[in-house]
Every structure is written in structure tokens, then in C-alpha cells.
Short mmCIF file of C-alpha atoms in Angstrom, two decimals:
data_model
loop_
_atom_site.label_atom_id
_atom_site.label_comp_id
_atom_site.label_asym_id
_atom_site.label_seq_id
_atom_site.Cartn_x
_atom_site.Cartn_y
_atom_site.Cartn_z
CA LEU O 1 -16.56 -80.18 22.05
CA GLU O 2 -17.13 -81.95 18.80
CA GLU O 3 -20.91 -81.37 19.01
CA ARG O 4 -20.20 -77.62 19.55
CA TYR O 5 -17.93 -77.55 16.56
CA GLU O 6 -20.65 -79.26 14.45
CA ILE O 7 -23.10 -76.61 15.42
CA ALA O 8 -20.56 -73.95 14.62
CA SER O 9 -19.88 -75.59 11.21
CA ASP O 10 -23.62 -75.32 10.48
CA ALA O 11 -23.30 -71.56 11.36
CA ILE O 12 -20.39 -71.30 8.89
CA LEU O 13 -22.40 -72.98 6.17
CA SER O 14 -25.36 -70.57 6.76
CA ASP O 15 -22.93 -67.68 6.56
CA TYR O 16 -21.45 -69.02 3.36
CA GLN O 17 -24.82 -69.48 1.70
CA LYS O 18 -25.85 -65.88 2.82
CA ILE O 19 -22.61 -64.32 1.47
CA ARG O 20 -22.93 -66.20 -1.84
CA GLY O 21 -26.56 -65.13 -2.14
CA GLU O 22 -25.73 -61.45 -1.54
CA LEU O 23 -22.96 -61.21 -4.24
CA PRO O 24 -24.19 -59.11 -7.15
CA GLU O 25 -24.36 -60.83 -10.49
CA LYS O 26 -21.63 -58.75 -12.04
CA GLU O 27 -19.15 -60.02 -9.61
CA ALA O 28 -17.09 -62.93 -11.00
CA VAL O 29 -16.45 -65.68 -8.57
CA ILE O 30 -12.98 -67.08 -9.40
CA ALA O 31 -12.75 -69.75 -6.77
CA GLU O 32 -14.67 -70.90 -3.69
CA TYR O 33 -14.70 -73.75 -1.33
CA PHE O 34 -16.65 -74.76 1.80
CA GLY O 35 -15.42 -77.66 3.91
CA VAL O 36 -12.27 -78.83 5.59
CA PHE O 37 -9.10 -77.19 4.19
CA THR O 38 -5.98 -79.10 3.24
CA GLN O 39 -3.14 -78.21 0.88
CA GLU O 40 -5.12 -80.08 -1.95
CA GLU O 41 -7.92 -77.51 -1.68
CA LEU O 42 -5.42 -74.75 -1.71
CA PHE O 43 -3.80 -76.08 -4.94
CA GLY O 44 -7.16 -76.16 -6.62
CA ILE O 45 -7.86 -72.59 -5.69
CA ILE O 46 -4.44 -71.46 -6.79
CA ASP O 47 -5.02 -73.20 -10.15
CA SER O 48 -8.39 -71.40 -10.60
CA VAL O 49 -6.87 -68.03 -9.83
CA GLU O 50 -3.93 -68.58 -12.21
CA ASN O 51 -6.32 -69.63 -14.99
CA PHE O 52 -8.55 -66.56 -14.28
CA CYS O 53 -5.66 -64.09 -14.31
CA ASP O 54 -4.20 -65.66 -17.44
CA GLU O 55 -7.54 -65.48 -19.29
CA LYS O 56 -7.96 -61.79 -18.22
CA GLY O 57 -4.39 -60.92 -19.10
CA LYS O 58 -3.44 -59.76 -15.65
CA SER O 59 0.22 -59.19 -14.91
CA VAL O 60 2.15 -62.02 -13.26
CA GLY O 61 3.24 -59.65 -10.48
CA PHE O 62 -0.31 -58.99 -9.53
CA GLU O 63 -1.29 -62.66 -9.83
CA ARG O 64 1.55 -63.63 -7.43
CA ARG O 65 0.47 -61.06 -4.81
CA LEU O 66 -3.08 -62.25 -5.05
CA ILE O 67 -2.02 -65.93 -4.68
CA TYR O 68 0.14 -64.95 -1.79
CA LEU O 69 -2.84 -63.48 0.08
CA ILE O 70 -4.89 -66.59 -0.65
CA ILE O 71 -2.11 -68.93 0.64
CA GLU O 72 -1.71 -66.93 3.81
CA SER O 73 -5.53 -66.68 4.37
CA ILE O 74 -6.11 -70.38 3.90
CA GLN O 75 -3.08 -71.56 5.79
CA ASN O 76 -4.10 -69.25 8.57
CA ILE O 77 -7.29 -71.24 8.85
CA MET O 78 -5.52 -74.64 8.48
CA PHE O 79 -2.81 -73.81 10.99
CA HIS O 80 -5.08 -72.47 13.67
CA SER O 81 -7.96 -74.81 13.47
CA GLU O 82 -8.85 -76.87 16.57
CA LYS O 83 -6.48 -79.95 16.74
CA LYS O 84 -8.07 -81.65 19.76
CA ILE O 85 -11.17 -82.95 17.90
CA SER O 86 -11.24 -85.89 15.57
CA VAL O 87 -13.25 -84.14 12.85
CA LYS O 88 -11.69 -80.90 11.58
CA PRO O 89 -13.98 -77.86 11.60
CA LYS O 90 -15.39 -76.52 8.31
CA SER O 91 -14.50 -73.11 6.88
CA TYR O 92 -14.98 -71.39 3.58
CA VAL O 93 -13.20 -69.13 1.13
CA VAL O 94 -14.63 -67.11 -1.74
CA VAL O 95 -12.29 -65.32 -4.22
CA TYR O 96 -14.11 -62.91 -6.43
CA GLU O 97 -13.54 -59.89 -8.71
CA CYS O 98 -15.62 -56.82 -9.33
CA ASP O 99 -14.42 -53.72 -11.27
CA ASN O 100 -10.74 -54.86 -11.02
CA VAL O 101 -11.00 -55.23 -7.23
CA TYR O 102 -10.17 -58.73 -6.10
CA THR O 103 -11.59 -59.97 -2.82
CA VAL O 104 -10.39 -62.93 -0.69
CA LEU O 105 -13.12 -63.65 1.84
CA THR O 106 -12.55 -66.39 4.41
CA SER O 107 -14.61 -67.45 7.45
CA ASN O 108 -13.64 -69.92 10.18
CA ILE O 109 -14.38 -70.86 13.69
CA ILE O 110 -12.21 -69.56 16.53
CA GLU O 111 -12.48 -69.92 20.29
CA THR O 112 -14.45 -67.06 21.74
CA LYS O 113 -11.75 -66.54 24.45
CA LYS O 114 -9.30 -65.60 21.61
CA VAL O 115 -11.55 -62.92 20.10
CA PHE O 116 -10.42 -60.08 22.30
CA GLU O 117 -6.75 -60.69 21.55
CA LEU O 118 -7.28 -61.07 17.78
CA LYS O 119 -9.44 -57.97 17.60
CA LYS O 120 -6.71 -56.00 19.46
CA ASN O 121 -4.05 -57.25 17.01
CA LEU O 122 -6.17 -56.48 13.91
CA THR O 123 -7.17 -53.03 15.22
CA THR O 124 -3.47 -52.27 15.80
CA LEU O 125 -2.45 -53.44 12.31
CA LEU O 126 -5.26 -51.33 10.72
CA SER O 127 -4.19 -48.21 12.66
CA LEU O 128 -0.51 -48.40 11.87
CA GLU O 129 0.82 -45.95 9.29
CA SER O 130 2.24 -47.67 6.20
CA GLU O 131 5.79 -46.93 7.08
CA LYS O 132 5.36 -48.28 10.60
CA LEU O 133 3.69 -51.43 9.27
CA THR O 134 6.73 -52.02 6.96
CA LYS O 135 9.01 -51.49 9.87
CA LEU O 136 7.12 -54.01 11.95
CA TYR O 137 7.35 -56.55 9.07
CA GLU O 138 11.13 -55.95 8.79
CA GLU O 139 11.61 -56.28 12.55
CA LYS O 140 9.87 -59.61 12.52
CA ILE O 141 12.23 -60.81 9.71
CA GLN O 142 15.30 -59.35 11.35
CA ASN O 143 14.41 -61.21 14.49
CA PRO O 144 13.16 -64.46 13.05
CA LYS O 145 11.41 -66.83 15.45
CA ILE O 146 9.48 -70.01 14.95
CA ASN O 147 6.77 -70.49 17.51
CA LYS O 148 5.86 -73.76 19.30
CA GLU O 149 3.28 -74.61 16.66
CA LYS O 150 6.29 -74.43 14.14
CA HIS O 151 4.94 -71.32 12.44
CA GLY O 152 6.59 -67.95 11.82
CA GLY O 153 3.80 -65.78 13.29
CA LEU O 154 4.18 -63.36 10.36
CA GLY O 155 0.94 -64.24 8.51
CA LEU O 156 -1.37 -61.48 9.66
CA ILE O 157 1.36 -58.77 9.43
CA SER O 158 2.42 -59.80 5.95
CA MET O 159 -1.23 -60.00 4.67
CA THR O 160 -1.86 -56.58 6.01
CA HIS O 161 1.36 -55.30 4.48
CA LYS O 162 0.83 -56.83 1.06
CA SER O 163 -2.89 -55.84 0.83
CA GLY O 164 -1.97 -52.22 1.64
CA GLN O 165 -4.15 -52.56 4.85
CA GLU O 166 -7.27 -53.18 2.63
CA PHE O 167 -8.93 -55.57 4.93
CA SER O 168 -11.93 -55.79 7.16
CA TYR O 169 -13.11 -58.36 9.66
CA ASP O 170 -16.12 -59.45 11.65
CA MET O 171 -16.52 -61.68 14.61
CA VAL O 172 -19.89 -63.26 15.58
CA GLU O 173 -20.32 -65.14 18.76
CA ILE O 174 -22.01 -68.51 18.14
CA SER O 175 -21.74 -69.78 21.70
CA GLU O 176 -19.80 -69.00 24.79
CA GLU O 177 -16.94 -71.19 23.52
CA LEU O 178 -16.94 -70.56 19.80
CA SER O 179 -17.15 -67.66 17.44
CA LEU O 180 -17.16 -67.14 13.70
CA PHE O 181 -14.29 -65.00 12.29
CA ARG O 182 -14.83 -63.53 8.89
CA PHE O 183 -11.85 -61.85 7.26
CA GLU O 184 -11.95 -60.00 3.99
CA LEU O 185 -8.89 -58.86 2.03
CA LYS O 186 -9.05 -56.54 -1.02
CA LEU O 187 -6.51 -56.09 -3.76
CA GLN O 188 -6.97 -53.58 -6.50
CA TYR O 189 -5.65 -54.21 -10.05
CA LYS O 190 -4.31 -50.95 -11.23
CA ILE O 191 -3.27 -50.93 -14.91
CA ASN O 192 0.40 -50.02 -15.42
CA ALA O 193 1.11 -50.45 -11.74
CA TRP O 194 2.27 -54.01 -12.21
CA LYS O 195 5.15 -55.13 -14.46
CA LYS O 196 4.50 -57.59 -17.20
CA MET K 1 26.76 -84.23 8.04
CA GLU K 2 23.00 -83.73 7.93
CA LYS K 3 21.45 -84.72 4.63
CA ILE K 4 19.44 -81.78 3.33
CA ASP K 5 18.35 -82.86 -0.14
CA HIS K 6 14.66 -82.52 -0.78
CA THR K 7 12.68 -83.27 -4.04
CA ALA K 8 10.46 -80.47 -5.15
CA THR K 9 6.68 -80.79 -4.78
CA LYS K 10 3.86 -78.46 -5.78
CA ASP K 11 4.34 -76.57 -2.47
CA SER K 12 7.97 -77.34 -1.42
CA PRO K 13 11.30 -76.45 -3.08
CA GLU K 14 13.99 -78.61 -4.48
CA ILE K 15 16.93 -78.53 -2.12
CA ILE K 16 20.27 -79.84 -3.29
CA PHE K 17 23.68 -79.82 -1.70
CA GLU K 18 26.34 -80.10 -4.45
CA ILE K 19 29.50 -81.38 -2.72
CA GLU K 20 31.92 -80.56 -5.60
CA SER K 21 30.93 -76.89 -5.79
CA ASN K 22 30.00 -76.70 -2.09
CA THR K 23 26.67 -75.18 -3.15
CA ILE K 24 23.32 -75.32 -1.46
CA GLN K 25 20.57 -74.73 -4.00
CA ILE K 26 16.97 -74.05 -2.97
CA LEU K 27 14.60 -73.66 -5.88
CA GLY K 28 10.79 -73.48 -6.40
CA ASN K 29 7.68 -72.85 -4.42
CA SER K 30 7.79 -72.90 -0.62
CA PHE K 31 4.40 -72.94 1.10
CA PRO K 32 4.15 -76.38 2.64
CA GLU K 33 2.35 -77.33 5.81
CA ASN K 34 5.47 -78.58 7.32
CA CYS K 35 8.14 -75.98 6.80
CA ASP K 36 10.08 -77.38 9.69
CA GLU K 37 10.72 -80.76 7.96
CA ILE K 38 12.24 -78.96 5.01
CA TYR K 39 14.28 -76.30 6.66
CA GLU K 40 15.35 -77.62 10.02
CA PRO K 41 17.78 -80.07 8.36
CA VAL K 42 19.31 -77.05 6.48
CA LYS K 43 19.69 -75.24 9.77
CA ARG K 44 21.31 -78.25 11.45
CA PHE K 45 23.67 -78.67 8.36
CA LEU K 46 24.91 -75.06 8.91
CA GLU K 47 25.25 -75.55 12.70
CA GLN K 48 27.40 -78.70 12.03
CA TYR K 49 29.44 -77.07 9.20
CA ASP K 50 33.20 -77.40 9.51
CA THR K 51 34.38 -73.81 10.11
CA ASN K 52 37.89 -74.83 9.04
CA ASN K 53 36.66 -75.53 5.50
CA THR K 54 38.24 -72.74 3.39
CA LYS K 55 36.16 -73.58 0.33
CA VAL K 56 33.51 -70.97 -0.44
CA LEU K 57 30.11 -72.05 0.74
CA ASN K 58 27.68 -71.04 -2.06
CA PHE K 59 23.93 -70.43 -1.71
CA SER K 60 21.75 -70.26 -4.74
CA LEU K 61 18.19 -69.26 -3.88
CA HIS K 62 15.33 -68.93 -6.27
CA PHE K 63 11.76 -68.90 -4.99
CA ASN K 64 8.56 -68.78 -6.96
CA LEU K 65 5.88 -68.58 -4.27
CA ILE K 66 6.89 -68.36 -0.60
CA ASN K 67 4.76 -68.19 2.44
CA SER K 68 5.41 -66.24 5.60
CA THR K 69 6.68 -69.19 7.66
CA SER K 70 9.15 -70.13 4.92
CA THR K 71 10.25 -66.50 4.99
CA VAL K 72 11.02 -66.68 8.68
CA TYR K 73 12.94 -69.91 8.11
CA MET K 74 15.00 -68.35 5.37
CA ALA K 75 15.71 -65.42 7.69
CA GLN K 76 16.98 -67.94 10.36
CA ILE K 77 19.15 -69.63 7.66
CA ILE K 78 20.61 -66.31 6.63
CA CYS K 79 21.41 -65.61 10.29
CA LYS K 80 23.27 -68.98 10.54
CA VAL K 81 25.23 -68.29 7.24
CA ALA K 82 26.20 -64.88 8.73
CA ASP K 83 27.42 -66.65 11.89
CA LEU K 84 29.62 -68.88 9.73
CA SER K 85 30.92 -65.89 7.88
CA LYS K 86 31.82 -64.30 11.13
CA GLN K 87 33.86 -67.40 11.98
CA GLY K 88 35.87 -67.08 8.81
CA VAL K 89 33.90 -69.24 6.39
CA PRO K 90 33.85 -67.65 2.98
CA VAL K 91 30.22 -67.48 1.77
CA ASN K 92 28.48 -66.37 -1.32
CA ILE K 93 24.76 -65.86 -1.68
CA LYS K 94 22.84 -65.46 -4.93
CA TRP K 95 19.26 -64.44 -4.83
CA HIS K 96 17.43 -65.16 -8.06
CA TYR K 97 14.03 -63.68 -8.89
CA TYR K 98 11.87 -63.41 -11.97
CA GLU K 99 12.41 -60.03 -13.55
CA TYR K 100 8.75 -59.11 -13.14
CA ASP K 101 8.74 -60.06 -9.52
CA GLU K 102 9.80 -56.96 -7.66
CA GLU K 103 8.37 -58.25 -4.46
CA MET K 104 10.68 -61.25 -4.51
CA MET K 105 13.68 -58.97 -5.09
CA ASP K 106 12.43 -56.79 -2.22
CA LEU K 107 12.25 -59.86 0.02
CA GLY K 108 15.88 -60.60 -0.86
CA GLU K 109 16.80 -57.14 0.21
CA LYS K 110 14.90 -57.46 3.53
CA LEU K 111 16.74 -60.77 4.22
CA SER K 112 20.03 -59.13 3.31
CA SER K 113 19.40 -56.46 5.93
CA ILE K 114 19.52 -59.05 8.72
CA SER K 115 23.27 -59.23 8.41
CA ASP K 116 26.22 -57.51 6.71
CA LEU K 117 26.39 -60.28 4.18
CA PRO K 118 26.35 -59.12 0.61
CA ILE K 119 23.74 -60.81 -1.53
CA GLU K 120 24.06 -60.85 -5.25
CA TYR K 121 20.73 -60.32 -7.07
CA VAL K 122 20.07 -62.16 -10.31
CA ALA K 123 17.02 -61.22 -12.44
CA VAL K 124 15.78 -64.25 -14.37
CA GLN K 125 13.60 -64.18 -17.43
CA ASP K 126 10.54 -66.41 -17.16
#
């Protein structure tokens, strides 16, 4: 299993290099990381985003929402990475800005057998009308449950909710067992839409 | 009674139980890896709370950044406070938020909708 994850990590690295190579020059990369994620890497990325938003004079409200999306994206990778192997699998995040649209792009390895279910969930979340999505989010809060992995199971719903359903995803099969899951969230900065 | 005090870190809140004022204060960031270690003691504290205590049980909550699992834990905590209230324990909840942070106020309202408990909203200047 470890060997298969090593091969998959190489695929993630190739994907990361490809994505970085394809970003146009005018896009400002705010933060990026390739490797094994821990809270320490998350802190570093949050610091970079705070500095960038401060320098650009973005509202604190916007900054908070962007950081929220980054926390959920990265913790989604951390919490769902394979625990049975001694070396944690590698993943990446790139946070960049272009024409006031902020993108949080992550890619990690998932088990191929989970692809169908994940696709189904994401397709449902994308298809929901905004009001229904809000209702689903509220229902989850009103019936709060912690799962056996000690998580709230609210991450994907809240990311979809807070990004205004501005997300896309891609899944590429690396082997029968493992696939690459790329997830891209977008958040537009609209002047006057955010307080302070 | 369960000890719930927790020192704040970069990703976890300060939690204090002030005995004299009978106040539980939760303040700061809440996006740790181990939400259970921080919030399960608070849940147990509420489960073990003496329902004959007539003193008001105060909650002072002020989050900066909060992740989705912490949100679910807070919802569970509000449910437990509501249970105490139903058993006759007087409770008071103050939800603080930075004045620019409408989303945090909105989260307080969503948590409030779990029960009939009134939550007092306090806008704080940064």
C-alpha cells in the first residue's frame, strides 16, 4: 500500500508542477505548498493570506471568508488522508488571485472506491438552489452529530455554502486503488460588498 | 466536576470557567485538529451540572476563526445548555462578534435557532 501511495504522490507532484506552469503571469500566487499537511503548514498559509489581504487593503470580512475556505480545504485533506500507512501521502494547495477572483486549489489522493460517492455528493451540492443549500447547512447544525472519526461532517457543505457554489472538481484515476482528487474553490472580491 | 479550562493556542480557544460568576468563557480561534479534546470536557461539564443550582449559568462566546467541526461541537453544547434550561437552570448566553464579521453574527443566529434559548448578540470593535 505504501508503494502505491508513493507512486500516487509522484502523480500529485507532476500535477502540481503542471498547474503551476499553466498559471498566467498576471496571477498572483499568495501561498502554495506541496508535501504532507499539518496544522503548521496551515498556519503558514493563513499568515501569507493575511499579509496579502492587508497589503492589498481587502476587507477583514472577505479575508475571514477566504481563510475559512482555506482551513476547510486543507483540513479536509488532513482529516481524510490514509491513516494506515507510516508515511503520510503528499498533497498540494495553491492560493492565487487574478482580477479580484481568489482561487483555492487543492489536490490529494483518495481511494478510487470512494470516487463514486464523493462525485455524487458534489454533484448534489452543485445542483442545489442557494436556499436549499442554506437549509441543508442549517439542518446539519440543528441536528449536530460528530462522526466516528470525531469530525462534524459539515466541511463540504459549508465550503459550498460560503463559496456561493463557486467550485469545480476533477478526479483522475491513478490506479485501481488510488485516484487524484482536485478541488477548486473561487471567491470573488466585490468592492463595497464587504464591510470594513 | 469536569475541569474544562484550556489555554488558547493559535488554533484553539481559551476556555475558562469562572466559579464566582458561574461563567463559561470561550474566546479565540477554533480550528484545531482535535476538537474533541477541547469540547468533550465542556459537554461532560454540562451533563454533570447540578440542576438544583439556582445561580445563573453564563456563557460568553467570542470566536475569531471557527472551523466546521468546532461549529458542530458548539451546536451540541447549545443543545446541552437548552436541556439544562428545560430542567429549570437559569442560563444566559452572550455571543460576541467583531462588528465587521456579519458571518459570525449569522452563525450565532443559526446556533440560536437550535433551541428556544435567547442569545444576546454583542458587536465588538476590533
